[in-house]
Amino acid sequence: MNITSIIAAIPLFEGLTQQQCESLGAIAVRRNYSRQQSLFSEGDESNGFYIILTGKVKIFKLSPEGKEQILHIMGPGEPFGEAAVFAGEHFPASARTLAESKVLFFPRLSFVALITKNPSLSLNMLAFLSRRLRRLTSLVEDLSLKEVPGRFAAYLLYSGKHKNDPDVIELGISKNQLAGLLGTIPETLSRILKRMSQEKFIKAGVRHIQILDREGLRELSEGRRRLS
Amino acid sequence: MNITSIIAAIPLFEGLTQQQCESLGAIAVRRNYSRQQSLFSEGDESNGFYIILTGKVKIFKLSPEGKEQILHIMGPGEPFGEAAVFAGEHFPASARTLAESKVLFFPRLSFVALITKNPSLSLNMLAFLSRRLRRLTSLVEDLSLKEVPGRFAAYLLYSGKHKNDPDVIELGISKNQLAGLLGTIPETLSRILKRMSQEKFIKAGVRHIQILDREGLRELSEGRRRLS
DNA sequence: CGCCGCTTTGAATTACATCAAAGGACGTGG
DNA sequence: CCACGTCCTTTGATGTAATTCAAAGCGGCG
């Protein structure tokens, strides 16, 4: 598949003309990564940003004691590392693949040159950064104002990844990683999974969760109820 | 003071031509707020964004139980509420003045029209959003990976607000608000202040903190040491 | 089959929040 | 200028969600 049509299909580049996509294609570099490979680490010099074509990448922070807080899990079509292009020079977090992945890499300078000439591209980018900001805001809210069961309930309700049954959530990541995303550790998550199953909020499988009581989860996530 | 020269002095609008500043001035609206006044609340429809001229505004989230997590405290020259202009329609958090404040308000539609025609304005905006993102990332890190003494130490080290003595931090906000910014409550902050004073890391005054052991604070903030 | 990473379970510990109450600072009105 | 009320700040006693440490199943993959 040629690179221009790949680029035209990426949400960030929606609304761009064929020609604009071609100039993007001219500066884009394809890269392939295997599972558990590091793309960059916190503090690294930034020389561009990425868009995922296939696979899955986590953006995360590590504490000195080794605890991991995942900021985002990025899937196909999603860009990451853009913030370092426009502010600062180094990455504020680390990135690592969770699965074999193909990505496009856009070198910093060429991209900045392009964006100054394409108002709709910069508007798209502003929209993406703003959404990212919103997601992070909500993560802060979860970490600071909710306890773990509430965070997990919110995750289930918000993560609309259903195939045909809207009540079955395909996790798509290990419970280990999920713990890191929720700002806790696997042991705690496991215990909460058990309690929520006992109290019939959910039915927990190996790689999927079935929602039994949507309203109950909503109450949990909003702090109007707690596990007993 | 005329509005064009005010606008020309705002960092977000740095590098714009006189004429561009004039068109911005044409759409900007001056607003004055007294202390403890709400500018908008989480969920409100967004119809534009703000820039502070004088005063101080906090951006925050409230939990159902009434705990408050402050996301940012904005001072003169800083914009806020921009994310809602480019993504979503409603504000993801609330804003309230901490002091009597004068702000400029930019209506959404006129501003979007302007930004599509001014590449340097959109680049500036991208840079600001990216920095905001970076700050939020660091807040997430603090909340998830550090305990309260570490967060406070990081706050002291990072908040470079000194007058002449770099070791004296003018808080500028009540310890109540500071607790909300650090993701804790006033009681806890008070206790930590006491312990850090006892162990000679700092000397705590009513509205300012003196740093006695910068290296010690750094160790605290990085988790390489703890209070005993 | 055997190993390594994921997941679960239990017991002990802890940082922090909660509840309650008393000082202190500050500004307003008398 | 003092008195009063309100908000900010501090302190203690108590409670609890969550981490830590340790260990044992479980499961997939080479």
Coordinates of N, CA and C in Angstrom, one line a residue, chain B residues 128-215:
Chain B
F128 N 1.9 26.4 23.5 CA 1.3 26.5 24.9 C 0.5 25.3 25.3
L129 N -0.2 24.7 24.4 CA -0.9 23.5 24.7 C 0.0 22.4 25.1
S130 N 1.1 22.3 24.3 CA 2.1 21.3 24.6 C 2.7 21.4 26.0
R131 N 3.0 22.7 26.4 CA 3.6 22.9 27.7 C 2.5 22.5 28.8
R132 N 1.3 22.9 28.5 CA 0.2 22.5 29.4 C 0.2 21.0 29.6
L133 N 0.3 20.3 28.5 CA 0.3 18.8 28.5 C 1.4 18.3 29.4
R134 N 2.5 18.9 29.2 CA 3.7 18.5 30.0 C 3.5 18.7 31.5
R135 N 2.9 19.9 31.8 CA 2.7 20.1 33.2 C 1.7 19.1 33.8
L136 N 0.6 18.8 33.0 CA -0.3 17.8 33.5 C 0.3 16.5 33.7
T137 N 1.2 16.1 32.7 CA 1.9 14.8 32.8 C 2.7 14.8 34.1
S138 N 3.3 15.9 34.4 CA 4.1 15.9 35.7 C 3.2 15.8 36.9
L139 N 2.0 16.4 36.8 CA 1.0 16.3 37.9 C 0.6 14.8 38.1
V140 N 0.3 14.2 37.0 CA 0.0 12.7 37.1 C 1.1 12.0 37.7
E141 N 2.3 12.2 37.3 CA 3.5 11.5 37.9 C 3.5 11.8 39.4
D142 N 3.3 13.0 39.8 CA 3.3 13.3 41.2 C 2.3 12.6 42.0
L143 N 1.1 12.6 41.5 CA -0.1 12.0 42.2 C 0.1 10.5 42.3
S144 N 0.6 9.9 41.2 CA 0.6 8.5 41.2 C 1.9 7.9 41.7
L145 N 3.0 8.5 41.6 CA 4.3 7.9 41.9 C 5.1 8.5 43.1
K146 N 4.6 9.7 43.5 CA 5.2 10.3 44.7 C 4.3 10.3 45.8
E147 N 4.8 10.4 47.0 CA 3.9 10.6 48.2 C 4.0 12.1 48.5
V148 N 3.1 12.6 49.4 CA 2.9 14.0 49.5 C 4.2 14.8 49.8
P149 N 5.1 14.3 50.7 CA 6.3 15.1 51.0 C 7.1 15.3 49.7
G150 N 7.2 14.2 48.8 CA 7.9 14.3 47.6 C 7.2 15.4 46.6
R151 N 5.9 15.4 46.6 CA 5.2 16.3 45.7 C 5.5 17.8 46.2
F152 N 5.5 17.9 47.5 CA 5.7 19.3 48.0 C 7.2 19.7 47.8
A153 N 8.1 18.8 48.0 CA 9.5 19.1 47.7 C 9.7 19.5 46.2
A154 N 9.0 18.8 45.3 CA 9.1 19.1 43.9 C 8.5 20.4 43.6
Y155 N 7.4 20.7 44.3 CA 6.8 22.0 44.1 C 7.7 23.2 44.5
L156 N 8.4 23.0 45.7 CA 9.3 24.0 46.1 C 10.5 24.2 45.2
L157 N 11.0 23.1 44.7 CA 12.1 23.2 43.8 C 11.8 23.8 42.4
Y158 N 10.6 23.4 41.9 CA 10.2 23.8 40.6 C 9.6 25.2 40.6
S159 N 8.8 25.6 41.6 CA 8.2 26.9 41.6 C 9.3 27.9 41.9
G160 N 9.9 28.4 40.8 CA 11.0 29.3 40.9 C 10.6 30.8 41.3
K161 N 9.6 30.9 42.0 CA 9.1 32.3 42.3 C 9.9 32.9 43.4
H162 N 11.0 33.5 43.1 CA 11.8 34.2 44.2 C 11.8 35.7 43.8
K163 N 12.1 36.5 44.8 CA 12.2 37.9 44.5 C 13.7 38.2 44.3
N164 N 14.4 38.2 45.4 CA 15.9 38.3 45.2 C 16.6 37.1 45.8
D165 N 16.1 36.5 46.8 CA 16.7 35.3 47.4 C 16.1 34.1 46.8
P166 N 16.9 33.3 46.0 CA 16.3 32.1 45.4 C 15.9 31.0 46.3
D167 N 16.3 31.2 47.6 CA 15.9 30.1 48.5 C 14.6 30.4 49.3
V168 N 14.1 31.6 49.0 CA 12.8 31.9 49.7 C 11.7 31.9 48.7
I169 N 10.7 31.0 48.9 CA 9.6 30.8 48.0 C 8.4 31.6 48.5
E170 N 7.9 32.6 47.8 CA 6.7 33.2 48.1 C 5.5 32.4 47.6
L171 N 4.8 31.8 48.6 CA 3.7 30.9 48.1 C 2.7 31.6 47.3
G172 N 2.2 32.8 47.7 CA 1.2 33.5 46.9 C -0.2 33.0 47.0
I173 N -0.3 31.8 47.6 CA -1.6 31.2 47.8 C -1.7 30.7 49.2
S174 N -2.9 30.5 49.7 CA -3.1 30.0 51.0 C -2.6 28.5 51.1
K175 N -2.3 28.0 52.2 CA -1.9 26.6 52.4 C -3.0 25.7 52.1
N176 N -4.2 26.2 52.3 CA -5.4 25.5 51.9 C -5.4 25.2 50.4
Q177 N -5.2 26.2 49.6 CA -5.1 26.1 48.1 C -3.9 25.2 47.7
L178 N -2.8 25.4 48.4 CA -1.6 24.6 48.1 C -1.9 23.1 48.3
A179 N -2.6 22.8 49.4 CA -3.0 21.4 49.6 C -3.8 20.9 48.4
G180 N -4.7 21.7 47.9 CA -5.6 21.3 46.8 C -4.7 21.1 45.5
L181 N -3.7 21.8 45.4 CA -2.8 21.7 44.2 C -1.9 20.5 44.3
L182 N -1.6 20.1 45.5 CA -0.7 18.9 45.7 C -1.5 17.6 45.8
G183 N -2.8 17.7 45.7 CA -3.6 16.5 45.8 C -3.8 16.0 47.2
T184 N -3.8 16.9 48.2 CA -4.0 16.4 49.5 C -5.0 17.4 50.2
I185 N -5.0 17.3 51.6 CA -5.9 18.2 52.4 C -5.0 19.0 53.3
P186 N -5.5 20.2 53.8 CA -4.8 21.1 54.6 C -4.1 20.4 55.8
E187 N -4.8 19.5 56.5 CA -4.3 18.9 57.7 C -3.0 18.1 57.4
T188 N -3.0 17.4 56.3 CA -1.9 16.6 55.9 C -0.7 17.5 55.6
L189 N -1.0 18.5 54.8 CA 0.1 19.5 54.4 C 0.7 20.1 55.7
S190 N -0.1 20.5 56.6 CA 0.3 21.1 57.8 C 1.3 20.2 58.6
R191 N 0.9 18.9 58.7 CA 1.8 18.0 59.4 C 3.1 17.8 58.6
I192 N 3.1 17.8 57.3 CA 4.3 17.6 56.6 C 5.2 18.8 56.7
L193 N 4.6 20.0 56.7 CA 5.3 21.2 56.8 C 6.1 21.2 58.2
K194 N 5.4 20.7 59.2 CA 6.0 20.6 60.5 C 7.2 19.6 60.5
R195 N 7.0 18.4 59.9 CA 8.1 17.5 59.9 C 9.3 18.0 59.1
M196 N 9.0 18.6 58.0 CA 10.1 19.1 57.1 C 10.8 20.2 57.8
S197 N 10.1 20.9 58.6 CA 10.8 22.0 59.4 C 11.7 21.4 60.5
Q198 N 11.1 20.4 61.2 CA 11.9 19.7 62.3 C 13.1 19.1 61.7
E199 N 13.1 18.5 60.5 CA 14.2 17.9 60.0 C 15.1 18.8 59.1
K200 N 14.8 20.1 59.3 CA 15.7 21.2 58.8 C 15.8 21.2 57.2
F201 N 14.8 20.7 56.6 CA 14.7 20.9 55.1 C 14.3 22.3 54.7
I202 N 13.4 22.8 55.5 CA 12.8 24.1 55.2 C 12.6 24.9 56.5
K203 N 12.3 26.1 56.3 CA 11.8 27.0 57.4 C 10.5 27.6 57.0
A204 N 9.4 27.2 57.6 CA 8.1 27.6 57.1 C 7.6 28.8 57.8
G205 N 7.2 29.8 56.9 CA 6.6 31.0 57.4 C 5.1 31.0 57.1
V206 N 4.5 32.2 57.3 CA 3.0 32.2 57.0 C 2.7 32.1 55.5
R207 N 3.4 33.0 54.8 CA 3.1 33.0 53.3 C 4.4 32.8 52.5
H208 N 5.4 32.3 53.2 CA 6.6 32.0 52.4 C 7.4 30.8 53.1
I209 N 8.2 30.1 52.3 CA 8.9 29.0 52.8 C 10.4 29.3 52.4
Q210 N 11.3 29.0 53.4 CA 12.7 29.2 53.1 C 13.3 27.8 52.9
I211 N 14.0 27.6 51.9 CA 14.7 26.3 51.6 C 16.0 26.3 52.3
L212 N 16.2 25.3 53.2 CA 17.4 25.2 53.9 C 18.3 24.1 53.3
D213 N 17.7 23.1 52.7 CA 18.5 22.0 52.2 C 18.0 21.5 50.9
R214 N 18.5 22.2 49.9 CA 18.0 22.0 48.5 C 18.3 20.6 48.0
E215 N 19.5 20.1 48.3 CA 19.8 18.7 47.9 C 18.9 17.7 48.6

